[in-house]
Coordinates of C-alpha atoms and ligand atoms in Angstrom, one line a residue:
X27 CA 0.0 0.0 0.0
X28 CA 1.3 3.1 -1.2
X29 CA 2.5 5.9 2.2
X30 CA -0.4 8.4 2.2
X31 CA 1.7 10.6 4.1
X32 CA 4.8 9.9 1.7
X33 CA 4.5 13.8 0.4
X34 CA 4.9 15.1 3.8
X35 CA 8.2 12.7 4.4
X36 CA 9.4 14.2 1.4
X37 CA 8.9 17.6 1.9
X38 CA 10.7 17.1 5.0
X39 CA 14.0 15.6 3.2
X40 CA 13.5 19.1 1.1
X41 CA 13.4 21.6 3.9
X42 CA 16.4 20.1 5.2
X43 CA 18.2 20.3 2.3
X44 CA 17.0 24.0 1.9
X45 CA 18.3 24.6 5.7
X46 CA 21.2 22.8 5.4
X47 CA 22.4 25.0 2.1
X48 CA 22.5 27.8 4.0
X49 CA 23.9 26.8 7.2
X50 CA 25.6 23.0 7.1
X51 CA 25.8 23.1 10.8
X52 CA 22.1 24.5 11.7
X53 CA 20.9 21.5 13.1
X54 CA 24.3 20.7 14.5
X55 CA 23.9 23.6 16.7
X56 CA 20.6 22.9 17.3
X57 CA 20.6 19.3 18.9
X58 CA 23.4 20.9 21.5
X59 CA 21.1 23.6 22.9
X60 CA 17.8 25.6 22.4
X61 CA 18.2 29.3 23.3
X62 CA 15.0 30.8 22.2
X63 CA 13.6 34.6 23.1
X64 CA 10.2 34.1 22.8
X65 CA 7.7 31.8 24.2
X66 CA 4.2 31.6 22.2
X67 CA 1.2 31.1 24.0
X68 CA -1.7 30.5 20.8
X69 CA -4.6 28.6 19.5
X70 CA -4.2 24.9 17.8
X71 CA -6.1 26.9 14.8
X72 CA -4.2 25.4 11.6
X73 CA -3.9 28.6 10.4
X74 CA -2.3 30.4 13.1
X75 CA 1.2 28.5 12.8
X76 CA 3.7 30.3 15.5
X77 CA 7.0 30.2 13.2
X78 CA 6.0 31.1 9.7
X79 CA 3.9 34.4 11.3
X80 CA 6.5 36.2 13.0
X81 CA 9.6 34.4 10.7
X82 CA 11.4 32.4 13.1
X83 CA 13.5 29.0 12.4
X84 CA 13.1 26.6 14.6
X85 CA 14.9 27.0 17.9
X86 CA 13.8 30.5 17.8
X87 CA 10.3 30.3 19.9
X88 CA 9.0 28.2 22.0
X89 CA 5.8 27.2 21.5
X90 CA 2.5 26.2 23.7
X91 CA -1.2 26.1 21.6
X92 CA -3.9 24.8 23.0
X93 CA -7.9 25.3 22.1
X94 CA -8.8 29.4 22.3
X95 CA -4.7 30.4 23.5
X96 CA -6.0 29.6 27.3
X97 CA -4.0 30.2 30.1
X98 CA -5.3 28.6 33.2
X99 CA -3.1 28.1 36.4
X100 CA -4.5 24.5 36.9
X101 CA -3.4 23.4 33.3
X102 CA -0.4 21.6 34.8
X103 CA 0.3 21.1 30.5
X104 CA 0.6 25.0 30.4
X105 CA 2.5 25.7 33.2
X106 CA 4.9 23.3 32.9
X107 CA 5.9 25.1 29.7
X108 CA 5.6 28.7 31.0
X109 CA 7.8 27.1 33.5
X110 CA 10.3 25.9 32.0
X111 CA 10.4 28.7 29.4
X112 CA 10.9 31.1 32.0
X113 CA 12.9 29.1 35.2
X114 CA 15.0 27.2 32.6
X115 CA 15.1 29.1 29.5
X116 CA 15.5 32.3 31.0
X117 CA 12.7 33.5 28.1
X118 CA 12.7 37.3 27.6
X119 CA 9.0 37.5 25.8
X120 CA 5.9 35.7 27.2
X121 CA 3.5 35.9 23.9
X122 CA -0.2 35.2 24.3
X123 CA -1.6 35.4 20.7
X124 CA -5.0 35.3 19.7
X125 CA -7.0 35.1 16.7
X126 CA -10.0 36.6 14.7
X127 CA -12.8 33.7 13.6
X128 CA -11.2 31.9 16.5
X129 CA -14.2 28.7 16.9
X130 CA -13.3 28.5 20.7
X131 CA -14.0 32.3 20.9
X132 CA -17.2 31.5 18.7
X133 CA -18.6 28.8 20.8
X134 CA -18.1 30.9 24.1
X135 CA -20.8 32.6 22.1
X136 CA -23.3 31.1 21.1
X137 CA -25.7 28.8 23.3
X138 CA -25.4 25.8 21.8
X139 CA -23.7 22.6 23.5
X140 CA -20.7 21.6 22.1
X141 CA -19.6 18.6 24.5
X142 CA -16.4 18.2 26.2
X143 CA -15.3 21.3 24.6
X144 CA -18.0 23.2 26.9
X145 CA -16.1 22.5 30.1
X146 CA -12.6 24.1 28.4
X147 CA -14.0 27.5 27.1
X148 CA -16.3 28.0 30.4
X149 CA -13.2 30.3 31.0
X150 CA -13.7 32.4 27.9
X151 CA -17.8 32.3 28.4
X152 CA -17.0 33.8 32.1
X153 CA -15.5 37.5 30.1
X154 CA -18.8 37.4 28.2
X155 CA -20.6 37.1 31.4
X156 CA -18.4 40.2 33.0
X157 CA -18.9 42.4 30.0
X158 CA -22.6 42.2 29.3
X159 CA -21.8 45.6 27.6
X160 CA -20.8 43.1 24.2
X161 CA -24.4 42.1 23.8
X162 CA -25.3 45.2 22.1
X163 CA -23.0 45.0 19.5
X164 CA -23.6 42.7 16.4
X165 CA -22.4 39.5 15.8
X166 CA -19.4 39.3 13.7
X167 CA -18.1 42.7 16.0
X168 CA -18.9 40.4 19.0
X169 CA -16.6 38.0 18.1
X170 CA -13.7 40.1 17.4
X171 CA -14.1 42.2 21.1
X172 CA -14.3 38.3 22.7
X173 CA -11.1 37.0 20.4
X174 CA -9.1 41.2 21.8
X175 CA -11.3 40.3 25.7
X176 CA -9.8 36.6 25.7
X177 CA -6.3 38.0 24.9
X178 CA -5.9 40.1 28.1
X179 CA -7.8 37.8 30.4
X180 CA -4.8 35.8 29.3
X181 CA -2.4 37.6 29.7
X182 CA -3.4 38.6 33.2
X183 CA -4.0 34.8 33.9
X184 CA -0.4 34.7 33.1
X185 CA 0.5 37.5 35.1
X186 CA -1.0 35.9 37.9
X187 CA 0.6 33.1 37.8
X188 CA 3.5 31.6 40.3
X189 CA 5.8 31.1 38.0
X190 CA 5.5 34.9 36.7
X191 CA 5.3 36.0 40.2
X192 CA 8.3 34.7 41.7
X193 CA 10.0 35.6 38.6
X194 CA 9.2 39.1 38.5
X195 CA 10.0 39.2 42.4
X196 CA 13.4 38.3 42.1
X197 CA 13.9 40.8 39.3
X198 CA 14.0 38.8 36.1
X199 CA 13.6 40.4 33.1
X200 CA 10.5 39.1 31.2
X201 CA 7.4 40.9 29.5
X202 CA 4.4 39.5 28.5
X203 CA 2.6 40.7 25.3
X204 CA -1.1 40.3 24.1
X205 CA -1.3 40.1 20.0
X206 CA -4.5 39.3 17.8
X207 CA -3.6 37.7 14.6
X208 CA -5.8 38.4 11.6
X209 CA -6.6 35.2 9.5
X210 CA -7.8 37.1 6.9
X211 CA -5.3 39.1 5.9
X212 CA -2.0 37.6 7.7
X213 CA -1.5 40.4 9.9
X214 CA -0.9 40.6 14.0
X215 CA -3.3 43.7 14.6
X216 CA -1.7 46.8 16.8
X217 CA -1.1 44.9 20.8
X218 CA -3.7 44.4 22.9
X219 CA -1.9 44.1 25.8
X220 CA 1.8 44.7 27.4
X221 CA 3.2 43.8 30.7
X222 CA 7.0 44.3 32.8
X223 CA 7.9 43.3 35.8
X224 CA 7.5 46.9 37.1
X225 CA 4.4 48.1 35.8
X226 CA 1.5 48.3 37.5
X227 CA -0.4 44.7 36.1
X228 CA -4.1 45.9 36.8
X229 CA -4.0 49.5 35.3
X230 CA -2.6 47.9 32.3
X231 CA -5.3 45.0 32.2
X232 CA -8.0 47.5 32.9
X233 CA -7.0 50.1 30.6
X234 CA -6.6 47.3 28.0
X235 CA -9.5 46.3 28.3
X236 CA -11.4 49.7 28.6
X237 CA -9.7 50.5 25.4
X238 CA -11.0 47.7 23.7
X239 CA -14.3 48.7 25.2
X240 CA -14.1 52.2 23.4
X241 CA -13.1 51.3 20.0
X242 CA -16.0 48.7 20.3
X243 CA -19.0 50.8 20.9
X244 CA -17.4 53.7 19.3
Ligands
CO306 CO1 -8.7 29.6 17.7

């Protein structure tokens, strides 16, 4: 029986070949360590791929995506890789991207049961229920606030977190940004969201979030 997966094998032997070309010892380098700036924090969406956006090789970000970019403290699958990316890796840039037509975002929306997938966006349906203000607006423009709204609960979920804490208390240097991603066109849309170890984390959450308010109902 002929490899259905044979293309994808193939394109593999070619990529290395076009990696190689330009650096013989990238993978060399590679296999001995991973030094990467920048931790990702996105959706499993197939067209949100962490590298190919922002340009980087492998070895260049690390990378966490689960269903709707969530970032809950009791996900040990999460925290183990904020952890290590930050305790180990000494990562500079904590990334929480989101996306527009996100179907996580979508379902948080509707009121339709979706199964098991219910319990894992009850998160997301709670900043619907604490901005009733969203109801007013129409449907498509209700998604894109909840996809912007999802990306700073993140990221204060993140800033919340042990991991964040301790390292912030004993003065490493990491930030944490918020970033929607546009499917439609390709683009990462201005930040949502920004966070240092010295800035005050709940004026920036708030104000974030009351600018996204303002553009919303204009
Ligand atoms: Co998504």
């Amino acid at each position: 029986m002929p490899d259905p997966l044979a293309h994808l094998i193939e394109n593999n032997r070619r990529w290395v070949e076009t990696i190689t070309a330009q650096d013989p010892e990238f993978f060399g380098k590679l296999a001995k360590q991973q030094r990467p700036e920048y931790m990702w924090i996105g959706c499993c969406d197939s067209r949100v791929p962490a590298n190919e956006i922002i340009g980087l090789l492998p070895g260049e970000v690390f990378v966490h995506r689960n269903v709707g970019n969530v970032v809950l403290s009791n996900d040990l699958n999460c925290m183990s890789a904020v952890q290590y990316a930050v305790e180990v890796l000494g990562i500079r840039h904590l990334i929480v991207c989101g996306h527009y037509n996100c179907g996580a975002v979508n379902a948080s929306l509707d009121d339709m049961a979706h199964g098991l997938i219910d319990f894992w966006i009850w998160p997301i349906k709670q900043i619907q229920r604490r901005n009733p203000w969203i109801s007013s607006l129409e449907k498509g423009r209700q998604r894109e606030v909840m996809c912007e709204l999802n990306v700073v609960e993140q990221v204060s979920n993140l800033a919340e977190c042990k991991v964040l804490r301790r390292a912030w208390a004993e003065g490493q240097l990491v930030d944490i940004h918020g970033w929607v991603y546009d499917v439609q066109d390709g683009r990462l849309r201005d930040v949502v969201v920004q966070l240092e170890r010295d800035g005050d984390t709940r004026a920036l959450i708030s104000a974030a979030e009351a600018a996204i308010r303002a553009r919303a109902v204009g």
